[in-house]
Amino acid sequence: MKKSKISPYAIELIDGKKEWFYAISILIFIFIFNLGIKYYHFLQLNFTSPQEFFGQITLQYPKTKEKELKDGSKKITHYFVLKISDFDGNTFYTTTREDIKNITNRYARFYGQLSQCDFIKFLKSCYLNVYSISLLYQRDYRDKIRDFIDSQHPIESKDFSDSVGQKHQVNLVGNLYRALFIADPLHKDWRDLSNTLGLSHIIAISGFHLGILSAFLYALFCPFYRYFQRRYFSYRNEAYDLGMIVLSFMFAYLVLLDYQPSFFRSFVMATVGFLVYFSGLRLVSFPLLFFVCLFCLAFFPNLIFNIGFILSVAGVFYIFLFMRHFPKISKIPYWICFNFTIFWNIDPIVHYFFPYFSPYQLICIPVGIIFIVFFPLSLVLHFFHYGSFLDAFFWSILPIKPPFIEFYAPWWLSLSYIGLSLWSIKSQKAYWILNLSSMAFFAFLVLKYLYFL
């Protein structure tokens, strides 16, 4: 049996063409079944006349549209964009010029006309021309959590006069913690700052958060478990029992987050990895990652268009590449190389979807290290109603506006980079070419940044 360089185990979870054939066949069947349900929902839509929709407003933000008139003057229109999720998990977008208050997370009845939309676009989102919006009495089950978080942070007035002509009360620090804890959408001010500084992957709940929470819960339960284990069940395996308890808590958290895509991928990966570890199989495995991706897509076909899910998978992929090919050195240099390498590796993929770049984005590396302590600590402090310990700090950094440029990676560059990444699975030489390419891409962005400033 061939010796593995990355694991003491050489057996894959699914090994051989026959096993892969059965596994993929089952997942394809599940995918087609769930895709068929989505197609049935699509067929129920009426594109020829107005109809009623019931759903939850998951995102609301102001926008401004500027139009030049024939006389040379400019007409500025202020409106709100609303993202709606219906009770079947389908997504719609709409706009309204009504001067409405913040109704994010509220359930509502919408009456309007759907714009023409094919099935592929329906899997992403269709546009709804709304004629009327009526809020429903039904409230989101997480509203009590939101109120609990907001109660620990002073409400500040946020002036939207430049965009919608009215002043609204917005709990900006509370919004940041709600994004961190229950995946609420970030306010535009936080979103702009996080995009510029490259902190979006830290704020958006993902496998990073799952790993931190899992380690925290394990450390929390471990002393109690060992006390009872020594006295009553010394024959039990600590890692197995506590692993099952932690996964149970993570599943409850996944349900609370309403199966947020990147956290869902992470939970499936953690669960499969846990079972693989105790079955004596290879843990750090690209086929395992491939299987987890297929599993997630089979049950939630919409994830194929979800950017958060795609970047989450890419992040794990480059972590696996690092663990496979990077030489073993002392811990501190290894940890430094790990953070910088993953940062550079994923950058060309990120810039295919998002254009923002600033050299200040390197700050995400030390922030990520600090976040390992900050995240569980802030959770505990909020639980005991001491969540405002860093409010002054957050208010001080919110006005920061680092200069940035915008650059979208062309499709051919991203496609070539993905091909090189896949080649790196088998070739260490290709992996070092990949690292040189990603560092060159970062250097190119730095030069472009300096040129335009």
Coordinates of C-alpha atoms in Angstrom, one line a residue:
M1 CA 0.0 0.0 0.0
K2 CA 1.3 3.4 -1.0
K3 CA 2.4 5.5 1.9
S4 CA 0.6 8.8 2.3
K5 CA 2.6 12.0 2.8
I6 CA -0.3 13.9 4.5
S7 CA -1.9 11.3 6.7
P8 CA -1.0 8.1 8.6
Y9 CA -4.0 6.6 6.8
A10 CA -4.0 5.7 3.1
I11 CA -7.6 4.6 2.7
E12 CA -10.1 7.0 1.1
L13 CA -13.7 7.3 2.2
I14 CA -14.8 6.4 -1.3
D15 CA -12.1 4.4 -3.2
G16 CA -12.3 2.8 -6.6
K17 CA -14.3 3.6 -9.7
K18 CA -17.2 1.3 -8.7
E19 CA -17.7 3.0 -5.3
W20 CA -17.5 6.5 -6.9
F21 CA -20.0 5.4 -9.5
Y22 CA -22.5 4.4 -6.9
A23 CA -21.9 7.5 -4.7
I24 CA -22.1 9.9 -7.6
S25 CA -25.2 8.1 -9.0
I26 CA -27.0 8.5 -5.7
L27 CA -26.1 12.2 -5.4
I28 CA -27.1 12.9 -9.0
F29 CA -30.5 11.3 -8.3
I30 CA -30.9 13.5 -5.1
F31 CA -29.8 16.5 -7.1
I32 CA -32.3 15.8 -9.9
F33 CA -35.1 15.3 -7.4
N34 CA -34.4 18.6 -5.6
L35 CA -33.9 20.4 -8.9
G36 CA -37.2 19.0 -9.9
I37 CA -38.8 20.5 -6.8
K38 CA -37.3 23.9 -7.8
Y39 CA -38.6 23.5 -11.3
Y40 CA -42.0 22.8 -10.0
H41 CA -41.9 26.1 -8.0
F42 CA -40.8 27.8 -11.1
L43 CA -43.7 26.5 -13.1
Q44 CA -46.1 27.9 -10.5
L45 CA -45.0 31.5 -11.2
N46 CA -47.2 33.6 -13.4
F47 CA -45.3 36.0 -15.7
T48 CA -48.4 37.4 -17.4
S49 CA -50.4 38.9 -14.6
P50 CA -49.9 40.2 -11.1
Q51 CA -50.0 37.7 -8.2
E52 CA -49.4 37.5 -4.4
F53 CA -46.1 36.5 -2.8
F54 CA -45.4 35.8 0.8
G55 CA -41.9 35.8 2.2
Q56 CA -39.3 37.4 4.4
I57 CA -37.3 40.5 3.7
T58 CA -33.7 39.3 4.3
L59 CA -32.0 42.5 3.1
Q60 CA -32.8 46.1 2.6
Y61 CA -30.5 48.9 1.5
P62 CA -30.8 52.3 -0.1
K63 CA -29.6 53.1 -3.7
T64 CA -29.3 56.2 -5.8
K65 CA -29.9 56.3 -9.6
E66 CA -28.7 59.3 -11.7
K67 CA -30.2 60.1 -15.0
E68 CA -29.2 62.8 -17.4
L69 CA -32.2 64.8 -18.9
K70 CA -32.4 66.3 -22.4
D71 CA -31.7 69.8 -21.1
G72 CA -28.4 68.6 -19.6
S73 CA -29.6 68.5 -16.0
K74 CA -29.5 65.4 -13.9
K75 CA -32.3 63.7 -12.2
I76 CA -31.5 61.8 -9.0
T77 CA -33.8 59.0 -7.8
H78 CA -33.6 57.5 -4.4
Y79 CA -35.1 54.1 -3.7
F80 CA -34.7 51.0 -1.6
V81 CA -33.7 47.5 -2.8
L82 CA -35.3 44.6 -1.0
K83 CA -34.2 41.0 -1.1
I84 CA -37.1 38.5 -0.4
S85 CA -36.9 34.9 0.5
D86 CA -40.2 33.0 0.1
F87 CA -41.3 30.1 2.3
D88 CA -39.9 27.6 -0.2
G89 CA -36.4 29.1 0.0
N90 CA -36.6 30.9 -3.4
T91 CA -35.1 34.4 -3.7
F92 CA -36.6 37.5 -5.3
Y93 CA -35.4 41.1 -5.6
T94 CA -37.6 44.2 -5.8
T95 CA -37.3 48.0 -5.4
T96 CA -39.5 50.6 -3.9
R97 CA -39.5 54.4 -3.9
E98 CA -41.7 54.5 -0.9
D99 CA -40.1 56.1 2.2
I100 CA -40.2 53.0 4.3
K101 CA -38.6 52.3 7.7
N102 CA -36.1 49.4 8.2
I103 CA -38.2 46.2 7.7
T104 CA -35.3 43.8 7.4
N105 CA -36.2 40.3 8.7
R106 CA -40.0 41.1 8.7
Y107 CA -42.5 38.8 6.9
A108 CA -44.7 40.4 4.4
R109 CA -47.3 40.0 1.7
F110 CA -46.2 41.3 -1.7
Y111 CA -48.5 42.0 -4.6
G112 CA -46.8 42.5 -7.9
Q113 CA -45.8 41.5 -11.4
L114 CA -42.8 39.2 -12.1
S115 CA -40.4 40.3 -14.8
Q116 CA -39.5 37.6 -17.4
C117 CA -37.1 35.1 -15.8
D118 CA -35.8 31.8 -17.0
F119 CA -35.2 28.8 -14.8
I120 CA -31.4 29.4 -14.4
K121 CA -32.0 32.9 -13.4
F122 CA -34.8 31.7 -11.0
L123 CA -32.2 29.6 -9.2
K124 CA -30.3 32.9 -8.5
S125 CA -33.2 35.4 -8.1
C126 CA -36.0 36.9 -10.2
Y127 CA -37.1 40.5 -10.1
L128 CA -40.5 41.4 -8.8
N129 CA -42.3 44.7 -9.7
V130 CA -44.1 45.3 -6.4
Y131 CA -47.4 47.3 -6.3
S132 CA -48.0 46.9 -2.6
I133 CA -46.2 45.6 0.5
S134 CA -48.2 44.6 3.7
L135 CA -46.3 43.5 6.8
L136 CA -47.5 40.3 8.4
Y137 CA -47.9 39.7 12.1
Q138 CA -45.6 36.7 12.0
R139 CA -42.1 37.5 13.3
D140 CA -38.8 35.8 12.8
Y141 CA -37.9 33.4 15.6
R142 CA -34.4 35.1 15.9
D143 CA -35.9 38.5 16.7
K144 CA -35.5 37.9 20.4
I145 CA -31.8 37.2 19.9
R146 CA -31.5 40.4 17.8
D147 CA -33.2 42.4 20.5
F148 CA -31.0 40.9 23.1
I149 CA -27.9 41.8 21.2
D150 CA -29.1 45.3 20.3
S151 CA -30.0 46.1 23.9
Q152 CA -26.3 45.9 24.9
H153 CA -25.3 48.6 22.4
P154 CA -26.4 52.2 22.2
I155 CA -28.5 53.2 19.2
E156 CA -26.8 55.8 17.1
S157 CA -28.5 58.0 14.4
K158 CA -27.4 57.2 10.9
D159 CA -28.1 59.9 8.4
F160 CA -29.3 58.5 5.0
S161 CA -30.2 61.9 3.7
D162 CA -27.7 61.6 0.8
S163 CA -29.4 58.5 -0.5
V164 CA -33.0 58.4 0.6
G165 CA -33.6 61.8 2.1
Q166 CA -34.5 60.8 5.6
K167 CA -32.7 60.0 8.9
H168 CA -33.1 56.6 10.3
Q169 CA -32.0 55.0 13.7
V170 CA -29.5 52.3 13.1
N171 CA -27.8 50.2 15.7
L172 CA -24.5 49.9 13.8
V173 CA -22.4 48.0 16.4
G174 CA -25.4 45.8 17.2
N175 CA -25.6 45.1 13.4
L176 CA -22.0 44.0 13.4
Y177 CA -22.5 41.5 16.2
R178 CA -25.7 40.2 14.7
A179 CA -23.7 39.6 11.5
L180 CA -21.1 37.7 13.5
F181 CA -23.5 35.7 15.6
I182 CA -26.6 35.0 13.5
A183 CA -25.5 35.9 9.9
D184 CA -27.6 39.0 9.6
P185 CA -26.7 41.2 6.6
L186 CA -24.1 43.8 7.3
H187 CA -24.9 47.5 7.1
K188 CA -23.5 49.3 4.1
D189 CA -20.9 51.2 6.2
W190 CA -19.5 48.0 7.7
R191 CA -19.7 46.2 4.3
D192 CA -17.7 48.9 2.6
L193 CA -15.1 48.9 5.3
S194 CA -14.8 45.1 5.4
N195 CA -14.5 44.9 1.6
T196 CA -11.8 47.5 1.5
L197 CA -9.8 45.8 4.3
G198 CA -10.4 42.2 3.1
L199 CA -12.3 41.3 6.3
S200 CA -15.5 39.9 4.7
H201 CA -14.4 36.3 5.2
I202 CA -13.8 36.9 8.9
I203 CA -17.2 38.6 9.5
A204 CA -19.3 36.3 7.3
I205 CA -20.0 33.1 9.2
S206 CA -18.1 30.1 7.7
G207 CA -15.8 27.2 8.6
F208 CA -13.5 29.6 10.4
H209 CA -16.2 30.3 12.9
L210 CA -17.2 26.7 13.2
G211 CA -13.6 25.7 14.0
I212 CA -13.3 28.4 16.7
L213 CA -16.6 27.5 18.3
S214 CA -15.9 23.8 18.2
A215 CA -12.5 24.3 19.8
F216 CA -14.1 26.6 22.5
L217 CA -16.9 24.1 23.3
Y218 CA -14.5 21.2 23.4
A219 CA -12.2 23.1 25.9
L220 CA -15.3 24.1 27.9
F221 CA -16.7 20.6 28.2
C222 CA -13.5 18.8 28.6
P223 CA -12.8 19.3 32.4
F224 CA -16.4 18.2 33.3
Y225 CA -16.2 15.2 31.0
R226 CA -12.9 14.1 32.4
Y227 CA -14.2 14.4 36.0
F228 CA -17.1 12.0 35.3
Q229 CA -15.1 9.8 33.0
R230 CA -12.5 8.9 35.7
R231 CA -15.3 8.0 38.1
Y232 CA -18.0 6.4 36.0
F233 CA -17.0 5.5 32.4
S234 CA -13.2 5.3 32.0
Y235 CA -13.7 3.0 29.1
R236 CA -15.3 5.8 26.9
N237 CA -13.3 7.7 24.3
E238 CA -13.1 11.4 25.1
A239 CA -12.5 12.7 21.6
Y240 CA -15.5 10.6 20.2
D241 CA -18.0 11.6 23.0
L242 CA -17.1 15.3 23.1
G243 CA -16.9 15.4 19.3
M244 CA -20.5 14.1 19.1
I245 CA -21.6 16.7 21.7
V246 CA -19.8 19.6 19.8
L247 CA -21.3 18.5 16.5
S248 CA -24.8 18.4 18.1
F249 CA -24.3 22.0 19.2
M250 CA -23.0 23.0 15.7
F251 CA -26.1 21.4 14.1
A252 CA -28.3 23.4 16.4
Y253 CA -26.4 26.5 15.4
L254 CA -26.7 25.6 11.7
V255 CA -30.5 25.4 12.1
L256 CA -30.4 28.8 13.9
L257 CA -28.5 30.2 10.9
D258 CA -31.2 28.8 8.6
Y259 CA -28.6 26.6 6.8
Q260 CA -26.3 29.5 5.8
P261 CA -24.3 28.1 2.8
S262 CA -20.7 28.5 3.8
F263 CA -21.4 27.3 7.4
F264 CA -23.5 24.4 5.9
R265 CA -20.5 23.3 3.8
S266 CA -18.3 23.5 6.9
F267 CA -20.7 21.5 9.0
V268 CA -21.0 18.7 6.4
M269 CA -17.2 18.7 6.1
A270 CA -16.7 18.6 9.8
T271 CA -19.3 15.8 10.2
V272 CA -17.8 13.7 7.4
G273 CA -14.3 14.4 8.7
F274 CA -15.3 13.3 12.2
L275 CA -16.7 10.0 10.9
V276 CA -13.7 9.5 8.7
Y277 CA -11.2 10.1 11.5
F278 CA -12.8 7.5 13.8
S279 CA -13.1 5.0 10.9
G280 CA -9.3 5.1 10.2
L281 CA -9.6 6.8 6.9
R282 CA -7.7 9.6 5.2
L283 CA -8.9 13.0 6.6
V284 CA -7.1 15.6 4.5
S285 CA -8.3 14.4 1.1
F286 CA -9.3 16.2 -2.1
P287 CA -11.8 13.4 -3.0
L288 CA -13.4 14.0 0.4
L289 CA -13.8 17.7 -0.3
F290 CA -15.2 16.8 -3.7
F291 CA -17.7 14.5 -2.2
V292 CA -18.8 17.1 0.4
C293 CA -19.3 19.6 -2.4
L294 CA -21.5 17.2 -4.4
F295 CA -23.4 16.3 -1.2
C296 CA -24.2 20.0 -0.5
L297 CA -25.2 20.7 -4.1
A298 CA -27.4 17.6 -4.3
F299 CA -29.6 18.8 -1.4
F300 CA -29.4 22.5 -2.2
P301 CA -29.0 23.1 -6.0
N302 CA -29.0 26.9 -5.5
L303 CA -25.6 26.7 -3.9
I304 CA -24.0 26.3 -7.4
F305 CA -24.6 30.1 -7.8
N306 CA -23.8 31.1 -4.2
I307 CA -20.5 33.1 -4.1
G308 CA -20.0 32.5 -0.3
F309 CA -20.2 28.7 -0.8
I310 CA -17.8 28.8 -3.8
L311 CA -15.2 30.9 -1.9
S312 CA -15.7 28.7 1.2
V313 CA -14.8 25.6 -0.9
A314 CA -11.9 27.4 -2.5
G315 CA -10.5 28.3 0.9
V316 CA -10.5 24.7 2.1
F317 CA -9.0 23.6 -1.2
Y318 CA -6.0 25.8 -0.9
I319 CA -5.6 24.8 2.8
F320 CA -5.4 21.2 1.6
L321 CA -2.8 22.1 -1.0
F322 CA -0.7 23.9 1.6
M323 CA -0.9 20.9 3.9
R324 CA 0.0 18.5 1.1
H325 CA 3.0 20.3 -0.4
F326 CA 4.5 22.8 2.0
P327 CA 7.5 21.5 3.9
K328 CA 7.3 21.0 7.6
I329 CA 9.2 23.7 9.5
S330 CA 9.0 25.1 13.0
K331 CA 5.5 26.1 14.2
I332 CA 5.7 29.9 14.1
P333 CA 7.3 30.3 10.6
Y334 CA 4.9 27.5 9.4
W335 CA 1.9 29.5 10.8
I336 CA 3.1 32.7 9.2
C337 CA 3.6 31.0 5.8
F338 CA 0.2 29.4 6.1
N339 CA -1.6 32.6 6.5
F340 CA 0.2 34.5 3.8
T341 CA 0.0 31.6 1.3
I342 CA -3.7 31.1 1.7
F343 CA -4.3 34.9 1.4
W344 CA -2.4 35.0 -1.9
N345 CA -3.7 31.8 -3.3
I346 CA -7.4 32.7 -3.0
D347 CA -7.0 36.3 -4.1
P348 CA -7.3 35.6 -7.9
I349 CA -10.6 33.7 -7.2
V350 CA -12.0 36.5 -5.0
H351 CA -11.3 39.2 -7.6
Y352 CA -13.3 37.3 -10.2
F353 CA -16.4 38.1 -8.0
F354 CA -15.4 41.2 -6.1
P355 CA -13.3 44.1 -7.4
Y356 CA -12.1 45.9 -4.2
F357 CA -8.4 46.0 -3.5
S358 CA -6.1 47.8 -1.1
P359 CA -2.7 46.7 0.3
Y360 CA -4.4 47.3 3.7
Q361 CA -6.1 44.0 3.1
L362 CA -3.0 42.3 4.6
I363 CA -4.4 43.5 7.9
C364 CA -6.9 40.5 7.7
I365 CA -4.0 38.2 8.7
P366 CA -3.4 39.6 12.2
V367 CA -7.1 40.3 12.6
G368 CA -7.8 36.7 11.9
I369 CA -5.5 35.6 14.6
I370 CA -7.0 38.0 17.1
F371 CA -10.5 36.9 16.1
I372 CA -9.8 33.4 17.4
V373 CA -9.9 34.9 20.9
F374 CA -12.3 37.7 20.2
F375 CA -15.2 35.6 18.8
P376 CA -15.8 33.2 21.7
L377 CA -15.0 35.9 24.2
S378 CA -17.6 38.3 22.7
L379 CA -20.2 35.5 22.7
V380 CA -19.7 34.8 26.4
L381 CA -19.7 38.5 27.3
H382 CA -23.0 39.0 25.4
F383 CA -24.5 36.0 27.1
F384 CA -23.8 37.7 30.5
H385 CA -24.9 41.1 29.2
Y386 CA -21.5 42.7 29.0
G387 CA -21.3 42.8 25.2
S388 CA -20.5 46.6 24.9
F389 CA -16.9 46.2 26.0
L390 CA -15.5 47.2 22.6
D391 CA -18.2 49.6 21.4
A392 CA -16.0 52.7 21.7
F393 CA -13.3 50.9 19.5
F394 CA -15.8 50.0 16.8
W395 CA -17.2 53.5 16.7
S396 CA -13.7 54.8 16.3
I397 CA -12.8 52.6 13.3
L398 CA -16.1 52.9 11.5
P399 CA -15.3 56.4 9.9
I400 CA -12.0 55.0 8.5
K401 CA -12.1 55.1 4.7
P402 CA -9.0 53.5 3.3
P403 CA -8.3 54.3 -0.4
F404 CA -8.9 51.4 -2.8
I405 CA -9.1 50.5 -6.4
E406 CA -11.5 48.2 -8.3
F407 CA -10.3 45.4 -10.5
Y408 CA -12.2 42.3 -11.7
A409 CA -10.0 39.4 -12.7
P410 CA -10.9 38.4 -16.4
W411 CA -12.6 35.1 -16.9
W412 CA -9.6 33.6 -18.8
L413 CA -7.2 34.5 -16.0
S414 CA -9.4 32.9 -13.4
L415 CA -10.0 29.8 -15.5
S416 CA -6.3 29.4 -16.1
Y417 CA -5.6 29.8 -12.4
I418 CA -8.2 27.2 -11.5
G419 CA -6.6 24.8 -14.0
L420 CA -3.2 25.4 -12.4
S421 CA -4.7 24.8 -9.0
L422 CA -6.2 21.5 -10.0
W423 CA -2.8 20.5 -11.5
S424 CA -1.2 21.3 -8.2
I425 CA -3.1 18.5 -6.5
K426 CA -0.7 16.0 -8.2
S427 CA 2.3 18.2 -8.9
Q428 CA 4.4 20.0 -6.3
K429 CA 6.1 21.9 -9.1
A430 CA 2.8 23.2 -10.2
Y431 CA 2.0 24.2 -6.7
W432 CA 5.1 26.4 -6.5
I433 CA 4.2 27.9 -9.9
L434 CA 0.7 28.6 -8.4
N435 CA 2.3 30.4 -5.5
L436 CA 4.5 32.5 -7.7
S437 CA 1.5 33.3 -9.9
S438 CA -0.7 34.4 -7.0
M439 CA 2.1 36.5 -5.5
A440 CA 2.6 38.1 -9.0
F441 CA -1.1 38.8 -9.1
F442 CA -1.0 40.5 -5.7
A443 CA 2.1 42.5 -6.8
F444 CA 0.3 43.6 -10.0
L445 CA -2.6 44.9 -7.9
V446 CA -0.2 46.8 -5.6
L447 CA 1.4 48.5 -8.6
K448 CA -2.0 49.3 -10.1
Y449 CA -3.0 50.7 -6.7
L450 CA 0.0 52.9 -6.4
Y451 CA -0.4 54.1 -10.0
F452 CA -4.0 55.2 -9.6
L453 CA -3.5 57.0 -6.2

